[in-house]
Amino acid sequence: RFVNVPLSRRSPRRQIWRMILISPLPEAFRADAAALYLAAFGGKIGPVLGRGDRARTFLADCINPAQALAAASRDGAQLLGVAGMRDQSGAFMGGGMEELSRHYGTVGGLIRGLTLSVLEREAAPGILQMDGICVAESARGRGVGTALLRAMAAEARSRGAHELRLEVIDTNPRAQALYARTGFREVKRTGIGPLRHLFGFRSAVTMALAV
């Protein structure tokens, strides 16, 4: 599926005027999507997975292309951003113990799996859960994130969901403000207890948008 979307003309980088939204994620963008995901969420998952090549390779291995929406340059050559989703059919980052053990060893995989399980959220029927949204640094300020959020709302409707949900950590008020401006409302906060010393945040804010 391809959709042409106008980008902001207020951007000082005038060489890119439009983008296309693609789903599922093309295989050619798998490594780039993993790198974007790690750059965006390294502060959250980096203490467990690391921030180097092994973490990027692991994330690339875990990607489920069918659960992703990619924003690409109009010629399809550059990945500008990606939004992942989770519902009862699967998740964007769909890896488990098999992938963790393959990249981190049996013991290392087990420890990381148990630690990351604290952050996992199961998708309820009728709800499409955002599984991360990230925009390339070179494409920020051009409306890529907003376009991905709107496309995700449309995707939720097409899947028969009545609500789109996401989580944002309490140390990222800028992202929370963006989501609020696009119509999301806070529905709950979930603390992570003593693990706040490992992950660097105290709670995750769940926000919802009726679709």
mmCIF file of C-alpha atoms in Angstrom:
data_model
loop_
_atom_site.group_PDB
_atom_site.id
_atom_site.type_symbol
_atom_site.label_atom_id
_atom_site.label_comp_id
_atom_site.label_asym_id
_atom_site.label_seq_id
_atom_site.Cartn_x
_atom_site.Cartn_y
_atom_site.Cartn_z
ATOM 1 C CA ARG A 1 0.000 0.000 0.000
ATOM 2 C CA PHE A 2 1.367 3.397 -0.979
ATOM 3 C CA VAL A 3 -0.004 6.819 -0.023
ATOM 4 C CA ASN A 4 1.482 10.160 -1.078
ATOM 5 C CA VAL A 5 1.623 12.587 1.830
ATOM 6 C CA PRO A 6 2.701 16.254 1.604
ATOM 7 C CA LEU A 7 5.501 17.252 3.943
ATOM 8 C CA SER A 8 5.753 20.609 5.689
ATOM 9 C CA ARG A 9 6.950 23.343 3.335
ATOM 10 C CA ARG A 10 8.212 25.345 6.281
ATOM 11 C CA SER A 11 11.213 23.058 6.557
ATOM 12 C CA PRO A 12 14.595 24.630 5.673
ATOM 13 C CA ARG A 13 15.508 21.339 3.971
ATOM 14 C CA ARG A 14 13.558 21.864 0.777
ATOM 15 C CA GLN A 15 14.855 18.923 -1.239
ATOM 16 C CA ILE A 16 12.131 16.554 0.035
ATOM 17 C CA TRP A 17 8.554 17.746 -0.497
ATOM 18 C CA ARG A 18 6.593 14.548 -0.299
ATOM 19 C CA MET A 19 6.815 11.084 1.146
ATOM 20 C CA ILE A 20 5.105 7.764 0.738
ATOM 21 C CA LEU A 21 3.709 5.552 3.468
ATOM 22 C CA ILE A 22 4.313 1.858 2.946
ATOM 23 C CA SER A 23 2.972 -1.219 4.720
ATOM 24 C CA PRO A 24 4.255 -3.853 5.275
ATOM 25 C CA LEU A 25 7.797 -2.688 5.934
ATOM 26 C CA PRO A 26 10.014 -3.472 2.907
ATOM 27 C CA GLU A 27 12.811 -5.935 3.672
ATOM 28 C CA ALA A 28 15.308 -3.386 2.348
ATOM 29 C CA PHE A 29 14.434 -1.152 5.304
ATOM 30 C CA ARG A 30 14.703 -3.806 8.038
ATOM 31 C CA ALA A 31 18.183 -2.812 9.249
ATOM 32 C CA ASP A 32 17.412 0.901 9.004
ATOM 33 C CA ALA A 33 14.192 0.450 10.973
ATOM 34 C CA ALA A 34 16.083 -1.396 13.708
ATOM 35 C CA ALA A 35 18.654 1.404 13.877
ATOM 36 C CA LEU A 36 15.908 4.043 14.136
ATOM 37 C CA TYR A 37 14.153 2.056 16.844
ATOM 38 C CA LEU A 38 17.333 1.719 18.901
ATOM 39 C CA ALA A 39 18.160 5.410 18.473
ATOM 40 C CA ALA A 40 14.677 6.391 19.622
ATOM 41 C CA PHE A 41 14.336 3.951 22.513
ATOM 42 C CA GLY A 42 17.951 3.335 23.476
ATOM 43 C CA GLY A 43 17.411 5.167 26.738
ATOM 44 C CA LYS A 44 14.659 2.711 27.596
ATOM 45 C CA ILE A 45 15.963 -0.621 26.300
ATOM 46 C CA GLY A 46 19.673 0.162 25.951
ATOM 47 C CA PRO A 47 20.496 -0.713 29.579
ATOM 48 C CA VAL A 48 19.255 -4.248 28.852
ATOM 49 C CA LEU A 49 20.078 -4.858 25.182
ATOM 50 C CA GLY A 50 23.019 -2.510 24.755
ATOM 51 C CA ARG A 51 23.283 0.215 22.128
ATOM 52 C CA GLY A 52 25.752 -1.296 19.662
ATOM 53 C CA ASP A 53 25.749 -3.622 16.674
ATOM 54 C CA ARG A 54 24.507 -6.656 18.610
ATOM 55 C CA ALA A 55 21.415 -4.795 19.788
ATOM 56 C CA ARG A 56 20.685 -3.501 16.275
ATOM 57 C CA THR A 57 21.107 -6.979 14.797
ATOM 58 C CA PHE A 58 18.837 -8.467 17.446
ATOM 59 C CA LEU A 59 16.118 -5.865 16.825
ATOM 60 C CA ALA A 60 16.334 -6.360 13.059
ATOM 61 C CA ASP A 61 15.883 -10.095 13.623
ATOM 62 C CA CYS A 62 12.747 -9.447 15.699
ATOM 63 C CA ILE A 63 10.920 -7.120 13.307
ATOM 64 C CA ASN A 64 7.579 -8.313 11.957
ATOM 65 C CA PRO A 65 7.154 -6.330 8.694
ATOM 66 C CA ALA A 66 3.374 -6.880 8.631
ATOM 67 C CA GLN A 67 3.058 -4.936 11.873
ATOM 68 C CA ALA A 68 4.856 -1.819 10.665
ATOM 69 C CA LEU A 69 4.094 1.327 8.715
ATOM 70 C CA ALA A 70 7.075 2.984 7.037
ATOM 71 C CA ALA A 71 7.477 6.561 5.864
ATOM 72 C CA ALA A 72 9.894 6.760 2.943
ATOM 73 C CA SER A 73 11.160 9.423 0.591
ATOM 74 C CA ARG A 74 9.068 9.801 -2.546
ATOM 75 C CA ASP A 75 11.521 7.717 -4.578
ATOM 76 C CA GLY A 76 11.398 4.974 -1.950
ATOM 77 C CA ALA A 77 15.153 5.117 -1.380
ATOM 78 C CA GLN A 78 15.301 6.530 2.164
ATOM 79 C CA LEU A 79 13.503 5.481 5.337
ATOM 80 C CA LEU A 80 12.235 8.630 7.055
ATOM 81 C CA GLY A 81 10.353 7.023 9.919
ATOM 82 C CA VAL A 82 8.586 3.922 11.093
ATOM 83 C CA ALA A 83 5.628 3.175 13.350
ATOM 84 C CA GLY A 84 5.111 -0.264 14.814
ATOM 85 C CA MET A 85 1.862 -1.789 16.000
ATOM 86 C CA ARG A 86 0.701 -4.592 18.232
ATOM 87 C CA ASP A 87 -2.611 -6.405 18.302
ATOM 88 C CA GLN A 88 -3.763 -9.943 18.914
ATOM 89 C CA SER A 89 -2.217 -11.048 15.608
ATOM 90 C CA GLY A 90 1.306 -10.074 16.642
ATOM 91 C CA ALA A 91 3.736 -7.238 17.334
ATOM 92 C CA PHE A 92 6.205 -5.100 15.398
ATOM 93 C CA MET A 93 9.035 -6.239 17.690
ATOM 94 C CA GLY A 94 7.945 -9.845 17.859
ATOM 95 C CA GLY A 95 11.071 -11.575 19.156
ATOM 96 C CA GLY A 96 11.187 -13.918 22.136
ATOM 97 C CA MET A 97 13.561 -16.227 23.961
ATOM 98 C CA GLU A 98 14.705 -17.910 20.744
ATOM 99 C CA GLU A 99 15.993 -14.637 19.312
ATOM 100 C CA LEU A 100 17.379 -13.449 22.654
ATOM 101 C CA SER A 101 19.323 -16.690 23.116
ATOM 102 C CA ARG A 102 20.634 -16.568 19.559
ATOM 103 C CA HIS A 103 22.114 -13.098 20.048
ATOM 104 C CA TYR A 104 22.929 -13.005 23.779
ATOM 105 C CA GLY A 105 23.411 -16.656 24.725
ATOM 106 C CA THR A 106 21.164 -18.853 26.831
ATOM 107 C CA VAL A 107 21.820 -17.234 30.203
ATOM 108 C CA GLY A 108 22.123 -13.699 28.828
ATOM 109 C CA GLY A 109 18.932 -14.166 26.832
ATOM 110 C CA LEU A 110 17.032 -15.456 29.850
ATOM 111 C CA ILE A 111 18.082 -12.539 32.034
ATOM 112 C CA ARG A 112 17.216 -9.997 29.358
ATOM 113 C CA GLY A 113 13.897 -11.663 28.610
ATOM 114 C CA LEU A 114 12.818 -11.596 32.245
ATOM 115 C CA THR A 115 13.844 -7.963 32.598
ATOM 116 C CA LEU A 116 12.142 -6.787 29.406
ATOM 117 C CA SER A 117 8.935 -8.627 30.333
ATOM 118 C CA VAL A 118 8.241 -5.807 32.790
ATOM 119 C CA LEU A 119 7.762 -3.463 29.827
ATOM 120 C CA GLU A 120 5.496 -5.737 27.774
ATOM 121 C CA ARG A 121 1.825 -4.888 27.327
ATOM 122 C CA GLU A 122 -0.692 -7.314 25.859
ATOM 123 C CA ALA A 123 -3.085 -5.894 23.278
ATOM 124 C CA ALA A 124 -6.741 -6.174 24.249
ATOM 125 C CA PRO A 125 -9.479 -6.994 21.717
ATOM 126 C CA GLY A 126 -10.643 -3.938 19.800
ATOM 127 C CA ILE A 127 -7.455 -1.986 20.561
ATOM 128 C CA LEU A 128 -4.470 -1.394 18.287
ATOM 129 C CA GLN A 129 -1.395 -0.762 20.434
ATOM 130 C CA MET A 130 1.422 1.369 19.084
ATOM 131 C CA ASP A 131 4.689 -0.570 19.308
ATOM 132 C CA GLY A 132 7.006 2.385 18.887
ATOM 133 C CA ILE A 133 7.196 5.376 16.528
ATOM 134 C CA CYS A 134 10.479 6.930 15.441
ATOM 135 C CA VAL A 135 11.623 9.471 12.861
ATOM 136 C CA ALA A 136 15.077 9.829 11.324
ATOM 137 C CA GLU A 137 16.948 12.836 12.660
ATOM 138 C CA SER A 138 17.312 14.275 9.153
ATOM 139 C CA ALA A 139 13.529 14.162 8.620
ATOM 140 C CA ARG A 140 12.360 15.715 11.882
ATOM 141 C CA GLY A 141 10.215 18.815 11.740
ATOM 142 C CA ARG A 142 8.646 17.824 8.412
ATOM 143 C CA GLY A 143 5.428 16.304 9.662
ATOM 144 C CA VAL A 144 6.603 12.695 9.370
ATOM 145 C CA GLY A 145 5.589 11.767 12.913
ATOM 146 C CA THR A 146 2.178 13.391 12.563
ATOM 147 C CA ALA A 147 1.575 11.624 9.251
ATOM 148 C CA LEU A 148 2.492 8.282 10.805
ATOM 149 C CA LEU A 149 0.133 8.875 13.744
ATOM 150 C CA ARG A 150 -2.750 9.723 11.403
ATOM 151 C CA ALA A 151 -1.997 6.686 9.261
ATOM 152 C CA MET A 152 -1.933 4.496 12.361
ATOM 153 C CA ALA A 153 -5.377 5.769 13.352
ATOM 154 C CA ALA A 154 -6.636 4.861 9.882
ATOM 155 C CA GLU A 155 -4.975 1.446 10.182
ATOM 156 C CA ALA A 156 -6.718 0.873 13.508
ATOM 157 C CA ARG A 157 -10.086 1.611 11.896
ATOM 158 C CA SER A 158 -9.327 -0.689 8.972
ATOM 159 C CA ARG A 159 -8.556 -3.511 11.423
ATOM 160 C CA GLY A 160 -11.861 -3.024 13.202
ATOM 161 C CA ALA A 161 -10.340 -1.481 16.326
ATOM 162 C CA HIS A 162 -12.175 1.247 18.207
ATOM 163 C CA GLU A 163 -9.109 2.685 19.916
ATOM 164 C CA LEU A 164 -5.432 3.368 19.217
ATOM 165 C CA ARG A 165 -3.161 3.250 22.264
ATOM 166 C CA LEU A 166 0.468 4.079 22.957
ATOM 167 C CA GLU A 167 2.816 4.390 25.891
ATOM 168 C CA VAL A 168 5.247 7.197 26.605
ATOM 169 C CA ILE A 169 7.673 7.250 29.515
ATOM 170 C CA ASP A 170 7.428 9.973 32.138
ATOM 171 C CA THR A 171 10.837 11.393 31.198
ATOM 172 C CA ASN A 172 9.600 12.322 27.698
ATOM 173 C CA PRO A 173 7.073 15.139 28.242
ATOM 174 C CA ARG A 174 7.722 16.527 24.748
ATOM 175 C CA ALA A 175 6.384 13.371 23.114
ATOM 176 C CA GLN A 176 3.459 13.289 25.531
ATOM 177 C CA ALA A 177 2.571 16.863 24.561
ATOM 178 C CA LEU A 178 2.704 15.944 20.850
ATOM 179 C CA TYR A 179 0.354 13.016 21.370
ATOM 180 C CA ALA A 180 -2.019 15.216 23.376
ATOM 181 C CA ARG A 181 -2.103 17.767 20.546
ATOM 182 C CA THR A 182 -3.076 15.036 18.091
ATOM 183 C CA GLY A 183 -6.017 13.948 20.237
ATOM 184 C CA PHE A 184 -4.597 11.293 22.562
ATOM 185 C CA ARG A 185 -5.716 11.394 26.197
ATOM 186 C CA GLU A 186 -4.017 9.922 29.236
ATOM 187 C CA VAL A 187 -5.817 6.877 30.606
ATOM 188 C CA LYS A 188 -3.369 5.520 33.190
ATOM 189 C CA ARG A 189 0.174 5.490 34.566
ATOM 190 C CA THR A 190 2.063 2.302 35.320
ATOM 191 C CA GLY A 191 5.043 2.373 37.655
ATOM 192 C CA ILE A 192 7.980 -0.031 37.256
ATOM 193 C CA GLY A 193 9.106 -0.050 40.890
ATOM 194 C CA PRO A 194 12.781 -0.635 41.700
ATOM 195 C CA LEU A 195 13.591 -1.243 38.021
ATOM 196 C CA ARG A 196 13.438 2.534 37.590
ATOM 197 C CA HIS A 197 17.117 2.530 38.609
ATOM 198 C CA LEU A 198 17.929 0.312 35.608
ATOM 199 C CA PHE A 199 15.663 1.819 32.958
ATOM 200 C CA GLY A 200 15.971 5.450 34.032
ATOM 201 C CA PHE A 201 12.264 6.271 34.260
ATOM 202 C CA ARG A 202 9.612 5.786 36.945
ATOM 203 C CA SER A 203 6.424 5.155 35.042
ATOM 204 C CA ALA A 204 4.869 4.712 31.598
ATOM 205 C CA VAL A 205 1.888 6.830 30.603
ATOM 206 C CA THR A 206 -0.777 5.049 28.554
ATOM 207 C CA MET A 207 -2.564 7.347 26.111
ATOM 208 C CA ALA A 208 -5.558 6.511 23.921
ATOM 209 C CA LEU A 209 -7.239 7.894 20.815
ATOM 210 C CA ALA A 210 -10.761 6.899 19.823
ATOM 211 C CA VAL A 211 -10.867 5.950 16.148
#
